Short mmCIF file of C-alpha atoms in Angstrom, two decimals:
data_model
loop_
_atom_site.label_atom_id
_atom_site.label_comp_id
_atom_site.label_asym_id
_atom_site.label_seq_id
_atom_site.Cartn_x
_atom_site.Cartn_y
_atom_site.Cartn_z
CA MET A 1 43.66 -46.03 65.28
CA SER A 2 45.86 -42.87 62.94
CA ALA A 3 48.67 -42.00 61.69
CA GLN A 4 49.05 -38.53 60.49
CA LEU A 5 52.46 -37.37 57.86
CA SER A 6 55.09 -35.75 59.02
CA HIS A 7 55.53 -33.52 56.50
CA THR A 8 52.46 -32.07 54.17
CA ILE A 9 52.84 -33.02 50.63
CA GLU A 10 52.69 -29.99 48.34
CA LEU A 11 52.10 -30.69 44.58
CA PRO A 12 53.63 -29.06 41.44
CA VAL A 13 51.79 -25.39 40.06
CA LEU A 14 52.06 -24.87 36.63
CA GLU A 15 52.87 -21.26 35.64
CA GLN A 16 51.59 -21.60 32.61
CA PRO A 17 48.34 -23.89 31.97
CA LEU A 18 48.87 -26.60 29.52
CA PRO A 19 48.83 -26.12 25.99
CA LEU A 20 45.29 -27.12 23.59
CA GLN A 21 46.71 -29.77 21.01
CA LYS A 22 46.34 -28.30 17.82
CA PRO A 23 44.78 -29.64 14.76
CA PHE A 24 47.44 -31.40 12.06
CA PRO A 25 49.04 -28.55 10.68
CA LEU A 26 47.49 -30.02 7.33
CA ALA A 27 44.08 -30.40 8.15
CA GLY A 28 43.15 -26.56 7.39
CA LEU A 29 43.77 -24.64 10.11
CA GLU A 30 47.43 -24.06 9.87
CA PRO A 31 50.73 -22.74 12.92
CA GLN A 32 53.42 -21.34 11.92
CA GLY A 33 56.59 -23.70 13.07
CA ASP A 34 55.55 -27.35 12.47
CA PHE A 35 58.16 -29.33 10.63
CA LEU A 36 60.10 -32.37 9.37
CA CYS A 37 63.53 -32.84 8.92
CA ILE A 38 64.65 -35.96 6.68
CA ARG A 39 68.43 -36.39 6.20
CA GLY A 40 68.58 -32.83 7.15
CA VAL A 41 66.31 -31.10 5.35
CA ARG A 42 63.48 -29.78 7.31
CA LEU A 43 60.30 -28.70 5.62
CA PRO A 44 57.45 -27.40 7.07
CA LEU A 45 54.63 -29.32 7.32
CA ALA A 46 52.47 -26.47 6.55
CA GLU A 47 53.85 -25.81 2.67
CA LEU A 48 54.28 -29.14 1.55
CA VAL A 49 51.14 -29.11 -0.23
CA ASN A 50 50.90 -25.46 -1.88
CA PRO A 51 47.71 -23.84 0.15
CA ALA A 52 47.57 -21.53 -2.47
CA PHE A 53 45.71 -24.51 -4.35
CA LEU A 54 43.57 -25.73 -1.10
CA GLU A 55 41.58 -22.68 -1.63
CA ALA A 56 38.26 -22.47 -2.59
CA GLU A 57 37.90 -20.20 -5.61
CA ARG A 58 41.63 -21.42 -6.73
CA ARG A 59 39.87 -24.81 -7.23
CA ALA A 60 37.17 -23.26 -9.55
CA ASP A 61 39.65 -22.44 -11.89
CA LEU A 62 41.55 -25.85 -11.70
CA ARG A 63 38.20 -27.05 -12.32
CA ARG A 64 37.30 -25.20 -15.60
CA GLN A 65 40.75 -26.10 -16.42
CA LEU A 66 40.60 -29.74 -16.58
CA GLU A 67 36.56 -29.31 -18.43
CA ALA A 68 38.73 -28.11 -21.43
CA ALA A 69 41.77 -29.00 -21.81
CA LYS A 70 41.98 -30.77 -25.13
CA PRO A 71 42.20 -33.60 -26.38
CA PHE A 72 40.44 -34.78 -23.34
CA GLU A 73 39.79 -34.08 -19.50
CA HIS A 74 42.80 -33.02 -18.38
CA LEU A 75 44.94 -30.84 -15.83
CA VAL A 76 48.93 -29.35 -15.41
CA VAL A 77 49.89 -27.94 -12.90
CA ASP A 78 53.97 -26.22 -11.16
CA GLY A 79 54.00 -25.80 -8.11
CA LEU A 80 51.47 -28.14 -6.33
CA PHE A 81 54.54 -29.66 -3.96
CA HIS A 82 56.82 -27.63 -1.91
CA PRO A 83 60.72 -27.92 -3.65
CA SER A 84 62.92 -29.14 -0.59
CA LEU A 85 60.69 -32.27 -0.86
CA LEU A 86 60.06 -32.55 -4.87
CA GLU A 87 64.20 -32.91 -4.14
CA LEU A 88 64.18 -35.34 -1.43
CA VAL A 89 62.29 -37.82 -3.25
CA ALA A 90 63.87 -37.69 -6.49
CA GLU A 91 67.16 -38.59 -4.29
CA GLU A 92 65.59 -41.49 -3.43
CA PHE A 93 65.85 -43.40 -6.35
CA ASP A 94 69.13 -43.95 -6.08
CA MET A 95 68.73 -45.32 -2.89
CA GLN A 96 66.36 -48.20 -3.83
CA THR A 97 68.17 -51.43 -4.05
CA GLU A 98 68.11 -53.83 -7.68
CA THR A 99 65.10 -55.83 -5.89
CA SER A 100 63.19 -52.79 -5.42
CA TRP A 101 62.43 -52.00 -9.22
CA ALA A 102 60.66 -54.02 -11.67
CA ASP A 103 61.92 -53.95 -15.86
CA VAL A 104 58.92 -53.70 -17.57
CA THR A 105 59.94 -54.09 -21.50
CA SER A 106 57.53 -54.91 -23.87
CA ARG A 107 57.12 -54.28 -28.15
CA TYR A 108 54.69 -51.30 -26.48
CA GLU A 109 56.98 -50.26 -23.42
CA ARG A 110 59.91 -49.93 -21.84
CA LEU A 111 60.73 -48.47 -18.60
CA ARG A 112 60.98 -49.42 -14.91
CA ARG A 113 58.92 -49.01 -11.87
CA SER A 114 59.19 -49.96 -8.32
CA ALA A 115 57.85 -53.97 -7.53
CA PHE A 116 54.22 -53.61 -6.08
CA ASN A 117 54.77 -53.47 -1.62
CA VAL A 118 57.79 -51.99 -2.29
CA ARG A 119 59.44 -49.97 0.96
CA LEU A 120 59.76 -46.87 -0.20
CA GLY A 121 62.25 -44.17 1.19
CA PRO A 122 60.76 -41.44 4.30
CA ALA A 123 59.82 -38.38 1.85
CA THR A 124 58.83 -40.53 -0.93
CA GLN A 125 56.22 -42.07 1.44
CA LEU A 126 55.75 -39.38 3.23
CA TYR A 127 54.89 -37.90 -0.76
CA PHE A 128 51.85 -41.01 -1.25
CA ASP A 129 50.93 -40.18 2.27
CA LEU A 130 50.26 -37.03 1.45
CA VAL A 131 48.52 -37.76 -2.15
CA ASN A 132 46.27 -40.60 -0.66
CA SER A 133 45.47 -39.13 2.42
CA GLY A 134 41.00 -38.01 2.70
CA TRP A 135 41.68 -34.67 2.23
CA PHE A 136 43.28 -34.98 -0.56
CA GLY A 137 41.25 -37.38 -2.33
CA GLU A 138 38.55 -34.48 -1.20
CA TRP A 139 40.81 -32.01 -2.92
CA LEU A 140 41.24 -34.06 -6.07
CA SER A 141 37.48 -34.81 -5.57
CA SER A 142 36.40 -30.70 -6.16
CA VAL A 143 38.54 -30.44 -8.56
CA SER A 144 37.72 -33.17 -10.98
CA GLY A 145 34.11 -33.60 -10.15
CA ALA A 146 34.49 -37.94 -9.33
CA GLN A 147 33.28 -38.19 -5.83
CA TYR A 148 34.84 -40.10 -2.58
CA LEU A 149 37.70 -40.99 -4.63
CA LEU A 150 39.72 -44.44 -2.93
CA PRO A 151 43.44 -44.49 -3.22
CA ASP A 152 45.70 -47.60 -2.99
CA PRO A 153 48.58 -47.69 -1.07
CA ARG A 154 49.66 -50.82 -2.62
CA LEU A 155 50.20 -48.57 -5.74
CA PHE A 156 49.44 -50.94 -8.25
CA GLY A 157 50.99 -49.24 -11.00
CA GLY A 158 52.60 -46.41 -9.52
CA GLY A 159 55.20 -45.88 -8.00
CA LEU A 160 58.53 -44.63 -8.57
CA HIS A 161 58.65 -44.18 -12.51
CA GLU A 162 62.09 -44.92 -14.69
CA SER A 163 62.37 -44.20 -17.99
CA ARG A 164 66.04 -44.53 -19.96
CA THR A 165 68.27 -43.28 -22.80
CA GLY A 166 65.74 -44.96 -25.30
CA ALA A 167 63.15 -45.62 -23.97
CA THR A 168 59.69 -44.73 -25.08
CA PHE A 169 56.15 -46.32 -24.26
CA ALA A 170 53.04 -46.19 -26.36
CA VAL A 171 50.68 -44.40 -27.05
CA HIS A 172 47.64 -46.14 -24.77
CA ARG A 173 44.81 -46.01 -22.26
CA ASP A 174 45.24 -47.04 -18.44
CA PHE A 175 43.44 -50.00 -17.46
CA ASN A 176 39.59 -49.88 -16.69
CA ARG A 177 40.11 -51.43 -13.67
CA HIS A 178 42.30 -52.03 -10.33
CA PRO A 179 42.98 -56.16 -10.81
CA HIS A 180 43.21 -56.89 -7.02
CA LEU A 181 40.65 -54.94 -6.11
CA GLY A 182 37.52 -55.07 -8.79
CA LEU A 183 37.76 -51.02 -8.32
CA LYS A 184 37.55 -48.67 -11.37
CA ASN A 185 40.26 -47.02 -12.81
CA GLU A 186 39.01 -43.64 -12.11
CA MET A 187 42.74 -41.02 -12.35
CA VAL A 188 45.70 -40.93 -12.48
CA PHE A 189 47.62 -38.19 -10.71
CA ILE A 190 51.50 -38.03 -11.70
CA THR A 191 54.35 -35.53 -10.45
CA TYR A 192 58.24 -35.13 -12.35
CA LEU A 193 60.52 -35.00 -11.28
CA ASN A 194 64.18 -33.82 -14.01
CA LYS A 195 65.41 -30.33 -12.91
CA GLY A 196 66.87 -28.53 -16.39
CA TRP A 197 64.81 -30.57 -18.75
CA ASP A 198 65.34 -29.72 -21.86
CA PRO A 199 62.71 -30.84 -23.99
CA GLU A 200 65.43 -31.62 -27.26
CA TRP A 201 66.18 -34.81 -25.57
CA GLY A 202 62.31 -36.27 -26.81
CA SER A 203 59.99 -38.19 -24.47
CA ALA A 204 57.86 -36.14 -23.92
CA LEU A 205 54.07 -37.07 -22.32
CA GLU A 206 52.20 -36.58 -25.36
CA LEU A 207 47.74 -36.96 -25.53
CA TRP A 208 46.21 -37.40 -28.77
CA ASP A 209 42.65 -37.69 -29.94
CA LYS A 210 41.63 -40.80 -32.47
CA LYS A 211 44.28 -39.88 -34.92
CA ARG A 212 47.19 -37.35 -33.97
CA CYS A 213 48.91 -35.49 -30.99
CA VAL A 214 47.57 -33.01 -29.97
CA SER A 215 48.87 -31.69 -26.62
CA THR A 216 52.51 -32.56 -25.12
CA VAL A 217 53.39 -31.93 -21.13
CA GLN A 218 57.45 -31.49 -20.81
CA PRO A 219 57.96 -33.63 -17.88
CA GLU A 220 60.19 -30.63 -15.80
CA PHE A 221 60.73 -30.12 -12.47
CA GLY A 222 57.75 -30.02 -10.22
CA ARG A 223 54.90 -30.68 -13.12
CA THR A 224 51.66 -32.20 -11.27
CA ILE A 225 49.30 -33.59 -14.24
CA LEU A 226 46.26 -35.44 -12.64
CA MET A 227 43.94 -36.95 -16.56
CA PRO A 228 40.82 -38.92 -15.45
CA HIS A 229 40.83 -41.94 -16.50
CA GLY A 230 38.11 -42.38 -19.38
CA PRO A 231 37.27 -44.33 -23.43
CA ASN A 232 39.44 -41.52 -24.61
CA SER A 233 42.48 -40.52 -22.88
CA PHE A 234 45.55 -41.74 -24.83
CA HIS A 235 48.37 -41.02 -23.80
CA GLY A 236 52.12 -41.66 -24.35
CA HIS A 237 55.61 -40.99 -24.98
CA THR A 238 57.13 -42.12 -28.34
CA LYS A 239 59.83 -40.10 -28.95
CA PRO A 240 63.33 -42.18 -27.15
CA LEU A 241 64.46 -40.41 -24.26
CA GLN A 242 67.87 -39.08 -25.64
CA ALA A 243 69.07 -37.23 -22.31
CA ALA A 244 73.07 -35.69 -23.43
CA ASP A 245 73.39 -36.95 -20.01
CA GLY A 246 71.89 -39.91 -19.99
CA ARG A 247 70.31 -38.83 -16.64
CA PRO A 248 66.65 -41.37 -17.14
CA ARG A 249 63.31 -39.47 -16.53
CA ARG A 250 61.78 -39.63 -13.13
CA SER A 251 58.52 -39.41 -12.20
CA VAL A 252 55.71 -40.98 -9.23
CA ALA A 253 51.88 -41.61 -10.16
CA ALA A 254 49.18 -42.28 -7.76
CA TYR A 255 46.13 -43.85 -8.86
CA PHE A 256 42.73 -43.06 -7.67
CA TYR A 257 39.41 -45.73 -7.91
CA SER A 258 36.05 -45.95 -7.54
CA SER A 259 33.13 -48.39 -6.23
CA GLU A 260 30.22 -48.06 -8.05
CA PRO A 261 27.77 -47.83 -4.28
CA ALA A 262 29.94 -45.14 -3.15
CA GLY A 263 27.34 -42.76 -1.94
CA ARG A 264 24.25 -45.23 -2.22
CA GLN A 265 22.98 -46.24 1.52
CA HIS A 266 22.61 -49.65 2.28
CA GLY A 267 19.83 -49.02 5.32
CA VAL A 268 20.64 -52.29 7.70
CA GLU A 269 24.07 -52.73 5.92
CA ALA A 270 25.55 -48.78 6.75
CA GLY A 271 25.10 -49.47 10.80
CA SER A 272 25.70 -51.41 13.63
CA VAL A 273 24.00 -53.99 15.02
CA PHE A 274 23.33 -54.00 18.46
CA MET A 275 22.55 -57.48 20.53
CA GLN A 276 19.65 -55.51 22.36
CA LYS A 277 17.17 -53.35 20.14
CA HIS A 278 15.85 -51.09 22.22
CA HIS A 279 11.48 -51.53 22.29
CA ALA A 280 11.13 -48.55 20.26
CA ASP A 281 13.32 -49.46 17.41
CA ARG A 282 11.81 -53.03 17.63
CA VAL A 283 8.40 -51.43 16.59
CA LYS A 284 9.78 -49.26 13.78
CA ALA A 285 12.27 -52.84 11.89
CA VAL A 286 8.49 -54.50 11.53
CA ALA A 287 6.80 -51.71 10.80
CA ARG A 288 9.19 -51.08 8.37
CA MET A 289 8.25 -55.02 7.02
CA LEU A 290 4.60 -54.39 6.46
CA THR A 291 4.81 -51.47 4.92
CA PRO A 292 5.19 -50.74 1.16
CA PRO A 293 8.88 -48.96 0.17
CA LEU A 294 7.44 -46.54 -1.67
CA VAL A 295 5.11 -45.59 2.04
CA TRP A 296 7.83 -45.58 4.00
CA GLY A 297 10.26 -43.78 1.87
CA LEU A 298 6.93 -40.11 1.98
CA ALA A 299 6.49 -41.05 5.23
CA ARG A 300 10.46 -40.78 6.87
CA ARG A 301 10.19 -37.54 4.12
CA MET A 302 7.49 -36.34 5.87
CA ILE A 303 8.70 -36.47 9.27
CA ARG A 304 12.17 -34.91 8.38
CA ARG A 305 10.29 -31.76 7.50
#
């Protein structure tokens, strides 16, 4: 016995084909018109980082500037990030609860920084998501020459930094290794958030050689400094902050690291381990065990040709 439908089912027909999924705008192919909104402010995703800085010629120029800088390699740029994003980040300093801060007071420094693993405001989190992304790390590598840079999403030593009236930071060199991960400190990346800054207020970042201050960087809004870590990278701000209206000096900072084995192939440790290997792979594994490493390496190079 068979049955027939009493009426025909008509499937809907799309007048236009579904659009292809667009690549995320910060990957290098930026479609127009994509925005993210924070507290009513529309942020153009393709312009959160100034695209001009990502061009190959600009990267090469920045690399030359960094290598020529005195008293040690560093780079200072203005306008790397969209000003509306940084304005929102600056607002969020005042939105953090008191428990979000760690006050640092010693004979060498007086400042406050965001607590370890603190929950950040949305704009601040967006800033660090950008800075800690793989594509931005590749840009940092191309500018600094340091390969295989690793971010620290927990922001040890970084995050939000704030100095208040009278604050100083003695000339120092940053830590060599991350205390929890053991990774080598490669650089610090700082963006300043202070509009209408007056150099007479003191608290400029000082870059020192072994005897004296050679260069100063005013912590003006939208200014970013990249400082590779090294044996001579001494810096600080020794002149106490004395803003006429009592305003604080604010910045956001992130550290980047490297691992000694990075970039080197680690044989079987670098690949997946399959439960059942193909016969040819088993033969190859035995041959490798019986062949001196030098001979094996030469044979692989000959095969690649």
